[in-house]
Short mmCIF file of C-alpha atoms in Angstrom, two decimals:
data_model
loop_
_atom_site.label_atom_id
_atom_site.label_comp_id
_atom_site.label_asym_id
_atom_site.label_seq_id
_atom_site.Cartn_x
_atom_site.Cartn_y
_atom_site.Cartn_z
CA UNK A 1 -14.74 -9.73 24.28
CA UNK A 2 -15.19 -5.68 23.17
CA UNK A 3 -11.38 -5.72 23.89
CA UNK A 4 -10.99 -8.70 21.44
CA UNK A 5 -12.81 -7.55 18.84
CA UNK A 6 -11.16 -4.39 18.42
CA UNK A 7 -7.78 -5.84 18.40
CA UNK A 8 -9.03 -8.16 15.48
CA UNK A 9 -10.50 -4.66 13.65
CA UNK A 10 -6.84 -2.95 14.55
CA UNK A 11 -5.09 -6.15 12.60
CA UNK A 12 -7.24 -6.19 9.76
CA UNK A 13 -7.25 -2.52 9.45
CA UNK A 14 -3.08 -2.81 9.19
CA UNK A 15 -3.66 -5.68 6.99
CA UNK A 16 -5.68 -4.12 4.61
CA UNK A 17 -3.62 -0.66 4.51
CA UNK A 18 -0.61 -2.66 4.08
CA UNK A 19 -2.30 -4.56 0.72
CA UNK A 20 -3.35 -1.16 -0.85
CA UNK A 21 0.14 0.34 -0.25
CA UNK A 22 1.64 -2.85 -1.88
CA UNK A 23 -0.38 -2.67 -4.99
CA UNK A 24 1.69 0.47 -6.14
CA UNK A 25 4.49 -1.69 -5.85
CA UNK A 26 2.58 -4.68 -7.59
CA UNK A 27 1.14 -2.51 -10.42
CA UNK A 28 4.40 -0.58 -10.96
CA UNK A 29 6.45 -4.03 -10.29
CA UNK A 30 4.94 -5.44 -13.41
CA UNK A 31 5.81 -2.46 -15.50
CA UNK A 32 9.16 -3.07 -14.47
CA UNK A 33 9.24 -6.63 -15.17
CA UNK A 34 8.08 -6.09 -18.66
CA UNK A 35 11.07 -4.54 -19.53
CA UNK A 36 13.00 -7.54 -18.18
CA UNK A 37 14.48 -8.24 -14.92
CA UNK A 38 17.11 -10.24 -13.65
CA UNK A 39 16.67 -12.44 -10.38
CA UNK A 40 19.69 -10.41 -8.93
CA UNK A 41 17.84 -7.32 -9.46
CA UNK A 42 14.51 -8.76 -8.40
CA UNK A 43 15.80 -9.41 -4.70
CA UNK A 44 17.33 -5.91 -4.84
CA UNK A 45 13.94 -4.04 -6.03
CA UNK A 46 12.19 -6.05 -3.34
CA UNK A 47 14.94 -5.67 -0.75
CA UNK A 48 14.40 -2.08 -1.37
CA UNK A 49 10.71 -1.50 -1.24
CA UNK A 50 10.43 -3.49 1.49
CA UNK A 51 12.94 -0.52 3.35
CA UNK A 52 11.30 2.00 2.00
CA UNK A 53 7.73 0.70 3.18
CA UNK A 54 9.38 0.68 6.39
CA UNK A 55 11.45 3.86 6.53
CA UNK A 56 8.25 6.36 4.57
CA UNK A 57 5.64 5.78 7.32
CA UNK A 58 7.73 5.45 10.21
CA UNK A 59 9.66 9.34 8.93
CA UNK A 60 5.59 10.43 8.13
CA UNK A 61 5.25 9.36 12.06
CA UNK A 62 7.91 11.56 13.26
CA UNK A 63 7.68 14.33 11.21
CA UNK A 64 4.33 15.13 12.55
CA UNK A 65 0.67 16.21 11.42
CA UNK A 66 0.81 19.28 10.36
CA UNK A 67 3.64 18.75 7.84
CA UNK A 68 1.98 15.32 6.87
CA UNK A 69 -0.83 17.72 5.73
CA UNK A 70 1.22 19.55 3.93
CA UNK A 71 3.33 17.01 1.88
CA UNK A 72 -0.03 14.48 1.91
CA UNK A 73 -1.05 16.58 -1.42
CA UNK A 74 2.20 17.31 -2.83
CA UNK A 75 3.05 13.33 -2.61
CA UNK A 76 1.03 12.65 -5.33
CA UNK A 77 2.52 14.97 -7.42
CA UNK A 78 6.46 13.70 -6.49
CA UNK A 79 5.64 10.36 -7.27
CA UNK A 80 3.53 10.99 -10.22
CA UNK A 81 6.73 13.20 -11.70
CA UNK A 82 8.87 10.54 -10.59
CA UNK A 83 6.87 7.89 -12.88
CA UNK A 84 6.51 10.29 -15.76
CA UNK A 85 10.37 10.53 -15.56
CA UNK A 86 10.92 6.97 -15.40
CA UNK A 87 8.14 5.50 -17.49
CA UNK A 88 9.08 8.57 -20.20
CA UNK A 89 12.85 7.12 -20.12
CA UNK A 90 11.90 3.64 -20.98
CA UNK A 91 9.89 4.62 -23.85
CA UNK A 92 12.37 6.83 -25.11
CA UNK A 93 15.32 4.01 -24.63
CA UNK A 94 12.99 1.85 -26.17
CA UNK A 95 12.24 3.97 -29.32
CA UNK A 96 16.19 4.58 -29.88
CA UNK A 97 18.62 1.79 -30.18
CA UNK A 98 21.87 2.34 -28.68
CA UNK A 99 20.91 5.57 -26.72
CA UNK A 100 22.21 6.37 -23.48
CA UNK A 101 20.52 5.02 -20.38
CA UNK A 102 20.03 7.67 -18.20
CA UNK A 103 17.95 6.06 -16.06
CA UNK A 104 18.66 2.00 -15.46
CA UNK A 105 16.77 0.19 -13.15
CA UNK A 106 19.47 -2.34 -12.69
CA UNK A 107 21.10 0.11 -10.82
CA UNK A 108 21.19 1.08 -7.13
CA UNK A 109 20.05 4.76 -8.33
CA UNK A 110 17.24 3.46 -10.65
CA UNK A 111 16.38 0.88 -7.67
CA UNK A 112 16.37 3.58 -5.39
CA UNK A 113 13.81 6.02 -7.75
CA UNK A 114 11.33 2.85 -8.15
CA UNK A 115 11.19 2.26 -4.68
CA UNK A 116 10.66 5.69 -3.62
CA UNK A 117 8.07 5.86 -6.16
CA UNK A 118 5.53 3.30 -5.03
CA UNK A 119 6.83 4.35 -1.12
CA UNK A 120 6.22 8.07 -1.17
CA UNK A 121 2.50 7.58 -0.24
CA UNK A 122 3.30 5.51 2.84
CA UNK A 123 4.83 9.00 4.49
CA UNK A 124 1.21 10.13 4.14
CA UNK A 125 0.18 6.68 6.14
CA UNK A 126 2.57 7.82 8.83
CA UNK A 127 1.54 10.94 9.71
CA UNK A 128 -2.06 9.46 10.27
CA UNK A 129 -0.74 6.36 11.80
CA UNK A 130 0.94 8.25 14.10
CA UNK A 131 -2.06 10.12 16.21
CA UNK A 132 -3.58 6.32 16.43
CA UNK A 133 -2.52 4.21 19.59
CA UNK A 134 -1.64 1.48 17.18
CA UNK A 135 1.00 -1.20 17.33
CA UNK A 136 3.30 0.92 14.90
CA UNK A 137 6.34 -1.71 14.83
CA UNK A 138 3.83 -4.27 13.84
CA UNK A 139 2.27 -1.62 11.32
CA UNK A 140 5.09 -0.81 9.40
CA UNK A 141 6.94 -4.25 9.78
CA UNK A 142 3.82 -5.41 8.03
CA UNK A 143 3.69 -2.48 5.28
CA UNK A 144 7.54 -3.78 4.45
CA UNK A 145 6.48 -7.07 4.40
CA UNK A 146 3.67 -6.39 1.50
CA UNK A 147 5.27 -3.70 0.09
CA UNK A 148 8.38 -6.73 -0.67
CA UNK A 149 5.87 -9.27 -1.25
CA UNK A 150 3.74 -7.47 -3.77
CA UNK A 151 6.90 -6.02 -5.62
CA UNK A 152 7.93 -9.09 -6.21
CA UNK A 153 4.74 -10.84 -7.41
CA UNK A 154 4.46 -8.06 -9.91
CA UNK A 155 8.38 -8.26 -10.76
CA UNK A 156 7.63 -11.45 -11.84
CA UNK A 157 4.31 -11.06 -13.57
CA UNK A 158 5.90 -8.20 -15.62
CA UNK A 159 9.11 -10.86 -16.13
CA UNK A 160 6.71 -13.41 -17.52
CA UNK A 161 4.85 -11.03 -19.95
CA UNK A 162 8.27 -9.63 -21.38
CA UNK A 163 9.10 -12.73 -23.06
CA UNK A 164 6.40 -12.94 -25.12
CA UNK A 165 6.22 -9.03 -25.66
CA UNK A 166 10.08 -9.46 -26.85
CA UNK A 167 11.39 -6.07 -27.98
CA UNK A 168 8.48 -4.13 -27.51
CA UNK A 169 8.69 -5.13 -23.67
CA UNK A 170 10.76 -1.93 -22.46
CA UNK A 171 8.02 0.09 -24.37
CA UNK A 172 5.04 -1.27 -22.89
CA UNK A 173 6.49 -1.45 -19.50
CA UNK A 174 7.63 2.08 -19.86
CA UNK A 175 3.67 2.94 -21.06
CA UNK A 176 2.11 1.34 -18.01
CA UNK A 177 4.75 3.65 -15.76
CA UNK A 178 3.97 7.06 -17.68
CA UNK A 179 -0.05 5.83 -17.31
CA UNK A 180 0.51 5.46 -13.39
CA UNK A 181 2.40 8.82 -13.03
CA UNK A 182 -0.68 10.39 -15.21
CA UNK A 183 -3.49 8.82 -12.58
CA UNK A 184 -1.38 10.03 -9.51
CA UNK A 185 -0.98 13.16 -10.76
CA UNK A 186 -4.62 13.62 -12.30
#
């Protein structure tokens, strides 16, 4: 029974982690989808979170614990910068018509800079997963799963909003990014 109960504990623990590492993907997912997204791109973005909520914690399990220690309080600050820079550029693209996208999240490099963003703190996970005697495929297999799941529902919470935001959409999507960088890095 002891031996049952713990198990249940060790799958609601994972359950749990997995939700709170999504909602960086949810929050962020909607500030995105302000700005308007296209399905294509949706199943990309999600596509790509979910590999990235699979590939951070299982690289934070191998590199180790004292590194984890190291990078655990300099993550906050890389994905905090990396918001700033992306949030900053959709204001700016917003503000002038006809500028040059230098960042575009319909691409694989913009895709790749979102995802990264709302994965970096799962490295962190996977340093302290990794000195538990956890089911880690399960663990991280599960963190993918919400990490997709979650981008998506805020992809397409964000989409919804931006239609009746109109122009201003790219703005206020850009806003909520650059407000997100600010609280991880503060």
């Amino acid at each position: 029974m002891n031996e049952a109960l713990e198990r249940i504990g060790e799958l609601l623990t994972i359950l749990f982690m997995a939700i709170a590492l999504g909602m960086d993907a949810f929050s962020l997912g909607i500030g995105v989808g302000v700005n308007g997204v296209r399905r294509r791109d949706v199943l990309r973005i999600v596509m790509t979170v979910s590999f990235f909520h699979i590939l951070m914690p299982v690289l934070g399990i191998l590199t180790g614990h004292y590194v984890g220690e190291l990078l655990g309080y300099l993550t906050q600050f890389v994905s905090g910068g990396l918001l700033l820079l992306l949030g900053g550029h959709m204001i700016y693209s917003s503000l002038k018509s006809g500028a040059n996208q230098f960042i575009n999240y319909r691409s694989w490099p913009g895709i790749f800079l979102f995802s990264l963003s709302v994965s970096v703190d799962s490295f962190s996970v996977g340093v302290s997963l990794g000195m538990f005697h956890s089911e880690l495929l399960l663990t991280v297999l599960t963190f993918g799963l919400f990490g997709g799941l979650m981008s998506l529902f805020g992809l397409a919470l964000g989409r919804g909003v931006s239609r009746s935001l109109g122009d201003y959409g790219e703005a206020v999507g850009g806003s909520i990014l650059f407000a997100f960088g600010l609280m991880f890095i503060f």
